[in-house]
mmCIF file with all atom_site columns, C-alpha atoms and ligand atoms in Angstrom:
data_model
loop_
_atom_site.group_PDB
_atom_site.id
_atom_site.type_symbol
_atom_site.label_atom_id
_atom_site.label_alt_id
_atom_site.label_comp_id
_atom_site.label_asym_id
_atom_site.label_entity_id
_atom_site.label_seq_id
_atom_site.pdbx_PDB_ins_code
_atom_site.Cartn_x
_atom_site.Cartn_y
_atom_site.Cartn_z
_atom_site.occupancy
_atom_site.B_iso_or_equiv
_atom_site.pdbx_formal_charge
_atom_site.auth_seq_id
_atom_site.auth_comp_id
_atom_site.auth_asym_id
_atom_site.auth_atom_id
_atom_site.pdbx_PDB_model_num
ATOM   1   C CA . UNK A 1 1   ? -128.642 100.026 118.751 1.00 0.00 ? 217 UNK A CA 1
ATOM   2   C CA . UNK A 1 2   ? -126.224 97.252  117.788 1.00 0.00 ? 218 UNK A CA 1
ATOM   3   C CA . UNK A 1 3   ? -124.640 97.137  114.345 1.00 0.00 ? 219 UNK A CA 1
ATOM   4   C CA . UNK A 1 4   ? -124.439 93.630  112.907 1.00 0.00 ? 220 UNK A CA 1
ATOM   5   C CA . UNK A 1 5   ? -122.040 93.016  110.047 1.00 0.00 ? 221 UNK A CA 1
ATOM   6   C CA . UNK A 1 6   ? -124.169 91.398  107.392 1.00 0.00 ? 222 UNK A CA 1
ATOM   7   C CA . UNK A 1 7   ? -121.615 90.918  104.632 1.00 0.00 ? 223 UNK A CA 1
ATOM   8   C CA . UNK A 1 8   ? -121.380 87.142  104.871 1.00 0.00 ? 224 UNK A CA 1
ATOM   9   C CA . UNK A 1 9   ? -121.903 84.310  107.333 1.00 0.00 ? 225 UNK A CA 1
ATOM   10  C CA . UNK A 1 10  ? -124.202 83.704  110.312 1.00 0.00 ? 226 UNK A CA 1
ATOM   11  C CA . UNK A 1 11  ? -125.505 87.210  110.943 1.00 0.00 ? 227 UNK A CA 1
ATOM   12  C CA . UNK A 1 12  ? -129.234 86.360  110.997 1.00 0.00 ? 228 UNK A CA 1
ATOM   13  C CA . UNK A 1 13  ? -128.737 84.160  114.038 1.00 0.00 ? 229 UNK A CA 1
ATOM   14  C CA . UNK A 1 14  ? -127.087 87.048  115.892 1.00 0.00 ? 230 UNK A CA 1
ATOM   15  C CA . UNK A 1 15  ? -130.023 89.265  114.992 1.00 0.00 ? 231 UNK A CA 1
ATOM   16  C CA . UNK A 1 16  ? -132.430 86.672  116.400 1.00 0.00 ? 232 UNK A CA 1
ATOM   17  C CA . UNK A 1 17  ? -130.443 86.610  119.640 1.00 0.00 ? 233 UNK A CA 1
ATOM   18  C CA . UNK A 1 18  ? -130.616 90.396  119.890 1.00 0.00 ? 234 UNK A CA 1
ATOM   19  C CA . UNK A 1 19  ? -134.350 90.351  119.207 1.00 0.00 ? 235 UNK A CA 1
ATOM   20  C CA . UNK A 1 20  ? -134.879 87.776  121.947 1.00 0.00 ? 236 UNK A CA 1
ATOM   21  C CA . UNK A 1 21  ? -133.049 90.108  124.313 1.00 0.00 ? 237 UNK A CA 1
ATOM   22  C CA . UNK A 1 22  ? -135.103 93.103  123.236 1.00 0.00 ? 238 UNK A CA 1
ATOM   23  C CA . UNK A 1 23  ? -132.134 94.930  121.713 1.00 0.00 ? 239 UNK A CA 1
ATOM   24  C CA . UNK A 1 24  ? -132.479 96.772  118.433 1.00 0.00 ? 240 UNK A CA 1
ATOM   25  C CA . UNK A 1 25  ? -129.966 96.304  115.650 1.00 0.00 ? 241 UNK A CA 1
ATOM   26  C CA . UNK A 1 26  ? -129.110 97.445  112.165 1.00 0.00 ? 242 UNK A CA 1
ATOM   27  C CA . UNK A 1 27  ? -127.336 95.544  109.427 1.00 0.00 ? 243 UNK A CA 1
ATOM   28  C CA . UNK A 1 28  ? -124.073 96.918  108.174 1.00 0.00 ? 244 UNK A CA 1
ATOM   29  C CA . UNK A 1 29  ? -123.117 96.083  104.607 1.00 0.00 ? 245 UNK A CA 1
ATOM   30  C CA . UNK A 1 30  ? -121.772 99.327  103.264 1.00 0.00 ? 246 UNK A CA 1
ATOM   31  C CA . UNK A 1 31  ? -119.774 102.219 104.579 1.00 0.00 ? 247 UNK A CA 1
ATOM   32  C CA . UNK A 1 32  ? -122.821 104.499 104.799 1.00 0.00 ? 248 UNK A CA 1
ATOM   33  C CA . UNK A 1 33  ? -124.524 102.043 107.163 1.00 0.00 ? 249 UNK A CA 1
ATOM   34  C CA . UNK A 1 34  ? -121.721 102.449 109.679 1.00 0.00 ? 250 UNK A CA 1
ATOM   35  C CA . UNK A 1 35  ? -123.004 105.588 111.317 1.00 0.00 ? 251 UNK A CA 1
ATOM   36  C CA . UNK A 1 36  ? -122.463 107.264 114.665 1.00 0.00 ? 252 UNK A CA 1
ATOM   37  C CA . UNK A 1 37  ? -124.703 106.349 117.527 1.00 0.00 ? 253 UNK A CA 1
ATOM   38  C CA . UNK A 1 38  ? -124.095 102.603 117.609 1.00 0.00 ? 254 UNK A CA 1
ATOM   39  C CA . UNK A 1 39  ? -123.826 101.110 121.093 1.00 0.00 ? 255 UNK A CA 1
ATOM   40  C CA . UNK A 1 40  ? -121.974 98.058  119.884 1.00 0.00 ? 256 UNK A CA 1
ATOM   41  C CA . UNK A 1 41  ? -120.967 95.940  116.942 1.00 0.00 ? 257 UNK A CA 1
ATOM   42  C CA . UNK A 1 42  ? -121.215 92.229  116.146 1.00 0.00 ? 258 UNK A CA 1
ATOM   43  C CA . UNK A 1 43  ? -118.850 90.451  113.764 1.00 0.00 ? 259 UNK A CA 1
ATOM   44  C CA . UNK A 1 44  ? -120.424 87.083  112.901 1.00 0.00 ? 260 UNK A CA 1
ATOM   45  C CA . UNK A 1 45  ? -118.878 83.745  112.004 1.00 0.00 ? 261 UNK A CA 1
ATOM   46  C CA . UNK A 1 46  ? -118.352 82.771  108.410 1.00 0.00 ? 262 UNK A CA 1
ATOM   47  C CA . UNK A 1 47  ? -115.232 82.941  106.297 1.00 0.00 ? 263 UNK A CA 1
ATOM   48  C CA . UNK A 1 48  ? -112.789 85.489  107.609 1.00 0.00 ? 264 UNK A CA 1
ATOM   49  C CA . UNK A 1 49  ? -110.858 86.002  104.369 1.00 0.00 ? 265 UNK A CA 1
ATOM   50  C CA . UNK A 1 50  ? -114.060 86.681  102.440 1.00 0.00 ? 266 UNK A CA 1
ATOM   51  C CA . UNK A 1 51  ? -115.350 88.985  105.164 1.00 0.00 ? 267 UNK A CA 1
ATOM   52  C CA . UNK A 1 52  ? -112.040 90.813  105.487 1.00 0.00 ? 268 UNK A CA 1
ATOM   53  C CA . UNK A 1 53  ? -111.839 91.436  101.748 1.00 0.00 ? 269 UNK A CA 1
ATOM   54  C CA . UNK A 1 54  ? -115.438 92.687  101.658 1.00 0.00 ? 270 UNK A CA 1
ATOM   55  C CA . UNK A 1 55  ? -114.752 95.018  104.578 1.00 0.00 ? 271 UNK A CA 1
ATOM   56  C CA . UNK A 1 56  ? -111.731 96.350  102.740 1.00 0.00 ? 272 UNK A CA 1
ATOM   57  C CA . UNK A 1 57  ? -113.574 96.750  99.429  1.00 0.00 ? 273 UNK A CA 1
ATOM   58  C CA . UNK A 1 58  ? -116.399 98.599  101.163 1.00 0.00 ? 274 UNK A CA 1
ATOM   59  C CA . UNK A 1 59  ? -113.894 100.947 102.774 1.00 0.00 ? 275 UNK A CA 1
ATOM   60  C CA . UNK A 1 60  ? -115.054 99.798  106.196 1.00 0.00 ? 276 UNK A CA 1
ATOM   61  C CA . UNK A 1 61  ? -111.801 98.362  107.538 1.00 0.00 ? 277 UNK A CA 1
ATOM   62  C CA . UNK A 1 62  ? -110.261 101.698 108.540 1.00 0.00 ? 278 UNK A CA 1
ATOM   63  C CA . UNK A 1 63  ? -113.362 103.356 110.045 1.00 0.00 ? 279 UNK A CA 1
ATOM   64  C CA . UNK A 1 64  ? -114.307 100.229 112.001 1.00 0.00 ? 280 UNK A CA 1
ATOM   65  C CA . UNK A 1 65  ? -110.770 99.787  113.334 1.00 0.00 ? 281 UNK A CA 1
ATOM   66  C CA . UNK A 1 66  ? -110.739 103.421 114.450 1.00 0.00 ? 282 UNK A CA 1
ATOM   67  C CA . UNK A 1 67  ? -114.135 103.117 116.122 1.00 0.00 ? 283 UNK A CA 1
ATOM   68  C CA . UNK A 1 68  ? -113.055 100.005 118.039 1.00 0.00 ? 284 UNK A CA 1
ATOM   69  C CA . UNK A 1 69  ? -109.814 101.693 119.082 1.00 0.00 ? 285 UNK A CA 1
ATOM   70  C CA . UNK A 1 70  ? -111.962 104.616 120.189 1.00 0.00 ? 286 UNK A CA 1
ATOM   71  C CA . UNK A 1 71  ? -113.903 102.327 122.532 1.00 0.00 ? 287 UNK A CA 1
ATOM   72  C CA . UNK A 1 72  ? -116.889 101.047 120.516 1.00 0.00 ? 288 UNK A CA 1
ATOM   73  C CA . UNK A 1 73  ? -117.884 97.693  122.069 1.00 0.00 ? 289 UNK A CA 1
ATOM   74  C CA . UNK A 1 74  ? -117.444 94.766  119.692 1.00 0.00 ? 290 UNK A CA 1
ATOM   75  C CA . UNK A 1 75  ? -118.278 91.079  119.848 1.00 0.00 ? 291 UNK A CA 1
ATOM   76  C CA . UNK A 1 76  ? -116.616 88.768  117.318 1.00 0.00 ? 292 UNK A CA 1
ATOM   77  C CA . UNK A 1 77  ? -117.549 85.124  116.925 1.00 0.00 ? 293 UNK A CA 1
ATOM   78  C CA . UNK A 1 78  ? -115.306 82.642  115.122 1.00 0.00 ? 294 UNK A CA 1
ATOM   79  C CA . UNK A 1 79  ? -114.407 84.462  111.866 1.00 0.00 ? 295 UNK A CA 1
ATOM   80  C CA . UNK A 1 80  ? -115.084 87.636  113.887 1.00 0.00 ? 296 UNK A CA 1
ATOM   81  C CA . UNK A 1 81  ? -112.327 86.632  116.321 1.00 0.00 ? 297 UNK A CA 1
ATOM   82  C CA . UNK A 1 82  ? -109.983 86.171  113.352 1.00 0.00 ? 298 UNK A CA 1
ATOM   83  C CA . UNK A 1 83  ? -110.869 89.625  111.986 1.00 0.00 ? 299 UNK A CA 1
ATOM   84  C CA . UNK A 1 84  ? -110.137 91.219  115.359 1.00 0.00 ? 300 UNK A CA 1
ATOM   85  C CA . UNK A 1 85  ? -106.821 89.448  116.022 1.00 0.00 ? 301 UNK A CA 1
ATOM   86  C CA . UNK A 1 86  ? -103.532 91.338  115.808 1.00 0.00 ? 302 UNK A CA 1
ATOM   87  C CA . UNK A 1 87  ? -101.734 88.174  114.703 1.00 0.00 ? 303 UNK A CA 1
ATOM   88  C CA . UNK A 1 88  ? -102.691 84.984  112.868 1.00 0.00 ? 304 UNK A CA 1
ATOM   89  C CA . UNK A 1 89  ? -100.228 82.125  113.215 1.00 0.00 ? 305 UNK A CA 1
ATOM   90  C CA . UNK A 1 90  ? -101.156 80.324  109.990 1.00 0.00 ? 306 UNK A CA 1
ATOM   91  C CA . UNK A 1 91  ? -102.302 83.149  107.745 1.00 0.00 ? 307 UNK A CA 1
ATOM   92  C CA . UNK A 1 92  ? -100.429 86.258  106.689 1.00 0.00 ? 308 UNK A CA 1
ATOM   93  C CA . UNK A 1 93  ? -103.484 88.530  106.767 1.00 0.00 ? 309 UNK A CA 1
ATOM   94  C CA . UNK A 1 94  ? -104.307 90.939  109.556 1.00 0.00 ? 310 UNK A CA 1
ATOM   95  C CA . UNK A 1 95  ? -107.683 92.607  109.209 1.00 0.00 ? 311 UNK A CA 1
ATOM   96  C CA . UNK A 1 96  ? -108.849 94.884  112.014 1.00 0.00 ? 312 UNK A CA 1
ATOM   97  C CA . UNK A 1 97  ? -105.886 93.964  114.214 1.00 0.00 ? 313 UNK A CA 1
ATOM   98  C CA . UNK A 1 98  ? -107.221 95.472  117.427 1.00 0.00 ? 314 UNK A CA 1
ATOM   99  C CA . UNK A 1 99  ? -107.275 92.465  119.795 1.00 0.00 ? 315 UNK A CA 1
ATOM   100 C CA . UNK A 1 100 ? -103.916 91.550  121.302 1.00 0.00 ? 316 UNK A CA 1
ATOM   101 C CA . UNK A 1 101 ? -104.000 87.831  120.558 1.00 0.00 ? 317 UNK A CA 1
ATOM   102 C CA . UNK A 1 102 ? -102.394 85.330  118.218 1.00 0.00 ? 318 UNK A CA 1
ATOM   103 C CA . UNK A 1 103 ? -105.084 83.184  116.615 1.00 0.00 ? 319 UNK A CA 1
ATOM   104 C CA . UNK A 1 104 ? -104.773 79.920  114.709 1.00 0.00 ? 320 UNK A CA 1
ATOM   105 C CA . UNK A 1 105 ? -107.373 79.431  111.996 1.00 0.00 ? 321 UNK A CA 1
ATOM   106 C CA . UNK A 1 106 ? -109.106 76.077  111.428 1.00 0.00 ? 322 UNK A CA 1
ATOM   107 C CA . UNK A 1 107 ? -107.174 75.003  114.477 1.00 0.00 ? 323 UNK A CA 1
ATOM   108 C CA . UNK A 1 108 ? -108.938 71.763  115.273 1.00 0.00 ? 324 UNK A CA 1
ATOM   109 C CA . UNK A 1 109 ? -108.017 70.009  112.037 1.00 0.00 ? 325 UNK A CA 1
ATOM   110 C CA . UNK A 1 110 ? -110.270 68.040  109.746 1.00 0.00 ? 326 UNK A CA 1
ATOM   111 C CA . UNK A 1 111 ? -111.442 65.274  112.030 1.00 0.00 ? 327 UNK A CA 1
ATOM   112 C CA . UNK A 1 112 ? -112.645 67.693  114.640 1.00 0.00 ? 328 UNK A CA 1
ATOM   113 C CA . UNK A 1 113 ? -113.964 70.165  112.105 1.00 0.00 ? 329 UNK A CA 1
ATOM   114 C CA . UNK A 1 114 ? -117.206 70.751  113.966 1.00 0.00 ? 330 UNK A CA 1
ATOM   115 C CA . UNK A 1 115 ? -118.259 69.747  117.446 1.00 0.00 ? 331 UNK A CA 1
ATOM   116 C CA . UNK A 1 116 ? -120.278 70.715  120.479 1.00 0.00 ? 332 UNK A CA 1
ATOM   117 C CA . UNK A 1 117 ? -118.972 70.951  124.017 1.00 0.00 ? 333 UNK A CA 1
ATOM   118 C CA . UNK A 1 118 ? -120.224 72.234  127.334 1.00 0.00 ? 334 UNK A CA 1
ATOM   119 C CA . UNK A 1 119 ? -117.560 74.661  128.429 1.00 0.00 ? 335 UNK A CA 1
ATOM   120 C CA . UNK A 1 120 ? -117.118 76.991  131.390 1.00 0.00 ? 336 UNK A CA 1
ATOM   121 C CA . UNK A 1 121 ? -117.467 80.690  130.592 1.00 0.00 ? 337 UNK A CA 1
ATOM   122 C CA . UNK A 1 122 ? -116.450 83.245  133.217 1.00 0.00 ? 338 UNK A CA 1
ATOM   123 C CA . UNK A 1 123 ? -119.364 85.390  134.354 1.00 0.00 ? 339 UNK A CA 1
ATOM   124 C CA . UNK A 1 124 ? -121.890 83.149  132.576 1.00 0.00 ? 340 UNK A CA 1
ATOM   125 C CA . UNK A 1 125 ? -121.383 79.561  133.756 1.00 0.00 ? 341 UNK A CA 1
ATOM   126 C CA . UNK A 1 126 ? -121.405 76.380  131.725 1.00 0.00 ? 342 UNK A CA 1
ATOM   127 C CA . UNK A 1 127 ? -122.246 77.084  128.095 1.00 0.00 ? 343 UNK A CA 1
ATOM   128 C CA . UNK A 1 128 ? -123.220 74.732  125.223 1.00 0.00 ? 344 UNK A CA 1
ATOM   129 C CA . UNK A 1 129 ? -120.612 75.822  122.685 1.00 0.00 ? 345 UNK A CA 1
ATOM   130 C CA . UNK A 1 130 ? -120.818 75.020  118.970 1.00 0.00 ? 346 UNK A CA 1
ATOM   131 C CA . UNK A 1 131 ? -117.474 74.970  117.129 1.00 0.00 ? 347 UNK A CA 1
ATOM   132 C CA . UNK A 1 132 ? -117.383 75.020  113.308 1.00 0.00 ? 348 UNK A CA 1
ATOM   133 C CA . UNK A 1 133 ? -113.964 74.878  111.649 1.00 0.00 ? 349 UNK A CA 1
ATOM   134 C CA . UNK A 1 134 ? -113.046 76.986  114.595 1.00 0.00 ? 350 UNK A CA 1
ATOM   135 C CA . UNK A 1 135 ? -109.942 78.952  115.447 1.00 0.00 ? 351 UNK A CA 1
ATOM   136 C CA . UNK A 1 136 ? -108.457 79.161  118.929 1.00 0.00 ? 352 UNK A CA 1
ATOM   137 C CA . UNK A 1 137 ? -106.276 81.687  120.696 1.00 0.00 ? 353 UNK A CA 1
ATOM   138 C CA . UNK A 1 138 ? -102.667 80.527  120.861 1.00 0.00 ? 354 UNK A CA 1
ATOM   139 C CA . UNK A 1 139 ? -101.291 83.477  122.781 1.00 0.00 ? 355 UNK A CA 1
ATOM   140 C CA . UNK A 1 140 ? -102.956 86.339  124.555 1.00 0.00 ? 356 UNK A CA 1
ATOM   141 C CA . UNK A 1 141 ? -101.320 89.621  125.528 1.00 0.00 ? 357 UNK A CA 1
ATOM   142 C CA . UNK A 1 142 ? -101.208 90.924  129.078 1.00 0.00 ? 358 UNK A CA 1
ATOM   143 C CA . UNK A 1 143 ? -104.331 93.028  128.897 1.00 0.00 ? 359 UNK A CA 1
ATOM   144 C CA . UNK A 1 144 ? -106.426 90.140  127.622 1.00 0.00 ? 360 UNK A CA 1
ATOM   145 C CA . UNK A 1 145 ? -108.666 88.248  129.998 1.00 0.00 ? 361 UNK A CA 1
ATOM   146 C CA . UNK A 1 146 ? -109.322 84.593  129.240 1.00 0.00 ? 362 UNK A CA 1
ATOM   147 C CA . UNK A 1 147 ? -113.018 83.908  129.737 1.00 0.00 ? 363 UNK A CA 1
ATOM   148 C CA . UNK A 1 148 ? -113.152 80.348  128.529 1.00 0.00 ? 364 UNK A CA 1
ATOM   149 C CA . UNK A 1 149 ? -110.869 77.451  127.733 1.00 0.00 ? 365 UNK A CA 1
ATOM   150 C CA . UNK A 1 150 ? -111.640 74.064  126.290 1.00 0.00 ? 366 UNK A CA 1
ATOM   151 C CA . UNK A 1 151 ? -109.248 71.100  126.239 1.00 0.00 ? 367 UNK A CA 1
ATOM   152 C CA . UNK A 1 152 ? -106.392 73.380  127.211 1.00 0.00 ? 368 UNK A CA 1
ATOM   153 C CA . UNK A 1 153 ? -107.050 75.936  124.482 1.00 0.00 ? 369 UNK A CA 1
ATOM   154 C CA . UNK A 1 154 ? -108.311 79.483  124.946 1.00 0.00 ? 370 UNK A CA 1
ATOM   155 C CA . UNK A 1 155 ? -111.658 79.874  123.207 1.00 0.00 ? 371 UNK A CA 1
ATOM   156 C CA . UNK A 1 156 ? -113.051 83.149  124.571 1.00 0.00 ? 372 UNK A CA 1
ATOM   157 C CA . UNK A 1 157 ? -111.354 86.392  125.540 1.00 0.00 ? 373 UNK A CA 1
ATOM   158 C CA . UNK A 1 158 ? -112.087 89.926  126.547 1.00 0.00 ? 374 UNK A CA 1
ATOM   159 C CA . UNK A 1 159 ? -109.861 92.951  126.225 1.00 0.00 ? 375 UNK A CA 1
ATOM   160 C CA . UNK A 1 160 ? -111.638 96.082  127.398 1.00 0.00 ? 376 UNK A CA 1
ATOM   161 C CA . UNK A 1 161 ? -114.368 96.859  124.853 1.00 0.00 ? 377 UNK A CA 1
ATOM   162 C CA . UNK A 1 162 ? -113.663 93.711  122.803 1.00 0.00 ? 378 UNK A CA 1
ATOM   163 C CA . UNK A 1 163 ? -115.217 90.291  123.351 1.00 0.00 ? 379 UNK A CA 1
ATOM   164 C CA . UNK A 1 164 ? -114.425 87.342  121.117 1.00 0.00 ? 380 UNK A CA 1
ATOM   165 C CA . UNK A 1 165 ? -115.298 83.664  121.022 1.00 0.00 ? 381 UNK A CA 1
ATOM   166 C CA . UNK A 1 166 ? -113.899 80.869  118.870 1.00 0.00 ? 382 UNK A CA 1
ATOM   167 C CA . UNK A 1 167 ? -117.317 79.211  118.976 1.00 0.00 ? 383 UNK A CA 1
ATOM   168 C CA . UNK A 1 168 ? -120.840 80.250  117.962 1.00 0.00 ? 384 UNK A CA 1
ATOM   169 C CA . UNK A 1 169 ? -123.153 81.268  120.805 1.00 0.00 ? 385 UNK A CA 1
ATOM   170 C CA . UNK A 1 170 ? -125.659 82.478  118.208 1.00 0.00 ? 386 UNK A CA 1
ATOM   171 C CA . UNK A 1 171 ? -126.193 78.910  116.972 1.00 0.00 ? 387 UNK A CA 1
ATOM   172 C CA . UNK A 1 172 ? -127.659 77.813  120.300 1.00 0.00 ? 388 UNK A CA 1
ATOM   173 C CA . UNK A 1 173 ? -130.841 78.709  122.144 1.00 0.00 ? 389 UNK A CA 1
ATOM   174 C CA . UNK A 1 174 ? -128.759 80.141  124.954 1.00 0.00 ? 390 UNK A CA 1
ATOM   175 C CA . UNK A 1 175 ? -128.743 83.954  125.016 1.00 0.00 ? 391 UNK A CA 1
ATOM   176 C CA . UNK A 1 176 ? -126.433 84.393  128.006 1.00 0.00 ? 392 UNK A CA 1
ATOM   177 C CA . UNK A 1 177 ? -123.247 85.367  126.163 1.00 0.00 ? 393 UNK A CA 1
ATOM   178 C CA . UNK A 1 178 ? -125.106 87.954  124.103 1.00 0.00 ? 394 UNK A CA 1
ATOM   179 C CA . UNK A 1 179 ? -126.674 89.184  127.311 1.00 0.00 ? 395 UNK A CA 1
ATOM   180 C CA . UNK A 1 180 ? -123.186 89.394  128.830 1.00 0.00 ? 396 UNK A CA 1
ATOM   181 C CA . UNK A 1 181 ? -122.004 91.461  125.836 1.00 0.00 ? 397 UNK A CA 1
ATOM   182 C CA . UNK A 1 182 ? -124.929 93.879  126.065 1.00 0.00 ? 398 UNK A CA 1
ATOM   183 C CA . UNK A 1 183 ? -124.653 94.244  129.829 1.00 0.00 ? 399 UNK A CA 1
ATOM   184 C CA . UNK A 1 184 ? -120.914 94.218  130.496 1.00 0.00 ? 400 UNK A CA 1
ATOM   185 C CA . UNK A 1 185 ? -119.524 95.859  127.357 1.00 0.00 ? 401 UNK A CA 1
ATOM   186 C CA . UNK A 1 186 ? -122.387 97.919  125.884 1.00 0.00 ? 402 UNK A CA 1
ATOM   187 C CA . UNK A 1 187 ? -123.956 98.778  129.244 1.00 0.00 ? 403 UNK A CA 1
ATOM   188 C CA . UNK A 1 188 ? -127.449 98.062  127.903 1.00 0.00 ? 404 UNK A CA 1
ATOM   189 C CA . UNK A 1 189 ? -130.117 96.213  129.844 1.00 0.00 ? 405 UNK A CA 1
HETATM 190 N N1 . LIG B 2 .   ? -112.807 78.713  109.388 1.00 0.00 ? 234 LIG B N1 1
HETATM 191 C C1 . LIG B 2 .   ? -113.315 80.038  109.281 1.00 0.00 ? 234 LIG B C1 1
HETATM 192 C C2 . LIG B 2 .   ? -112.209 81.040  108.957 1.00 0.00 ? 234 LIG B C2 1
HETATM 193 O O1 . LIG B 2 .   ? -111.062 80.759  109.107 1.00 0.00 ? 234 LIG B O1 1
HETATM 194 C C3 . LIG B 2 .   ? -114.033 80.463  110.538 1.00 0.00 ? 234 LIG B C3 1
HETATM 195 C C4 . LIG B 2 .   ? -115.159 79.506  110.803 1.00 0.00 ? 234 LIG B C4 1
HETATM 196 C C5 . LIG B 2 .   ? -116.388 80.111  111.368 1.00 0.00 ? 234 LIG B C5 1
HETATM 197 O O2 . LIG B 2 .   ? -116.565 81.329  111.454 1.00 0.00 ? 234 LIG B O2 1
HETATM 198 N N2 . LIG B 2 .   ? -117.297 79.243  111.714 1.00 0.00 ? 234 LIG B N2 1
HETATM 199 O O3 . LIG B 2 .   ? -112.484 82.105  108.545 1.00 0.00 ? 234 LIG B O3 1
#
């Protein structure tokens, strides 16, 4: 059972990916939805400041941070990467702050606001990545494995039970990164 944060942003697309892979999920909007027994968590893309504030207002920030620190597998895409980051280079907020990276928000500027690129992804192969006002990882701590880079920038990382991408695998037809999350981090399937 995968918990999908359904406060804001592209959560439906993640749910469709999970359905395609035969995994069950539940939407998490309020504190009482965040129950024991989850095998993993997905933090979708959207607007990180809005999502972070909603998480805080719902009283979810602390419990979710603790669960991730306790080993709950988590997959953050785009805004989800920003929520997980310990440091943001162009924003004073820190939300969950569990992933040892420095992330730059809206890092590709206006002209390159949104784009597609085929990028290499370790353990998966070439992947058709969709970037939307995307962040990238400027610096990664020692325990962080870089799974994908594009044009010299780190765009996917893993640190133990945490997986994060700057792009949106859920906005493609390609289920392989979700499959990777379920298999390698959640040990499902
Ligand atoms: N630009 C958004 C932010 O900073 C992230 C974009 C996305 O999730 N597609 O929160």
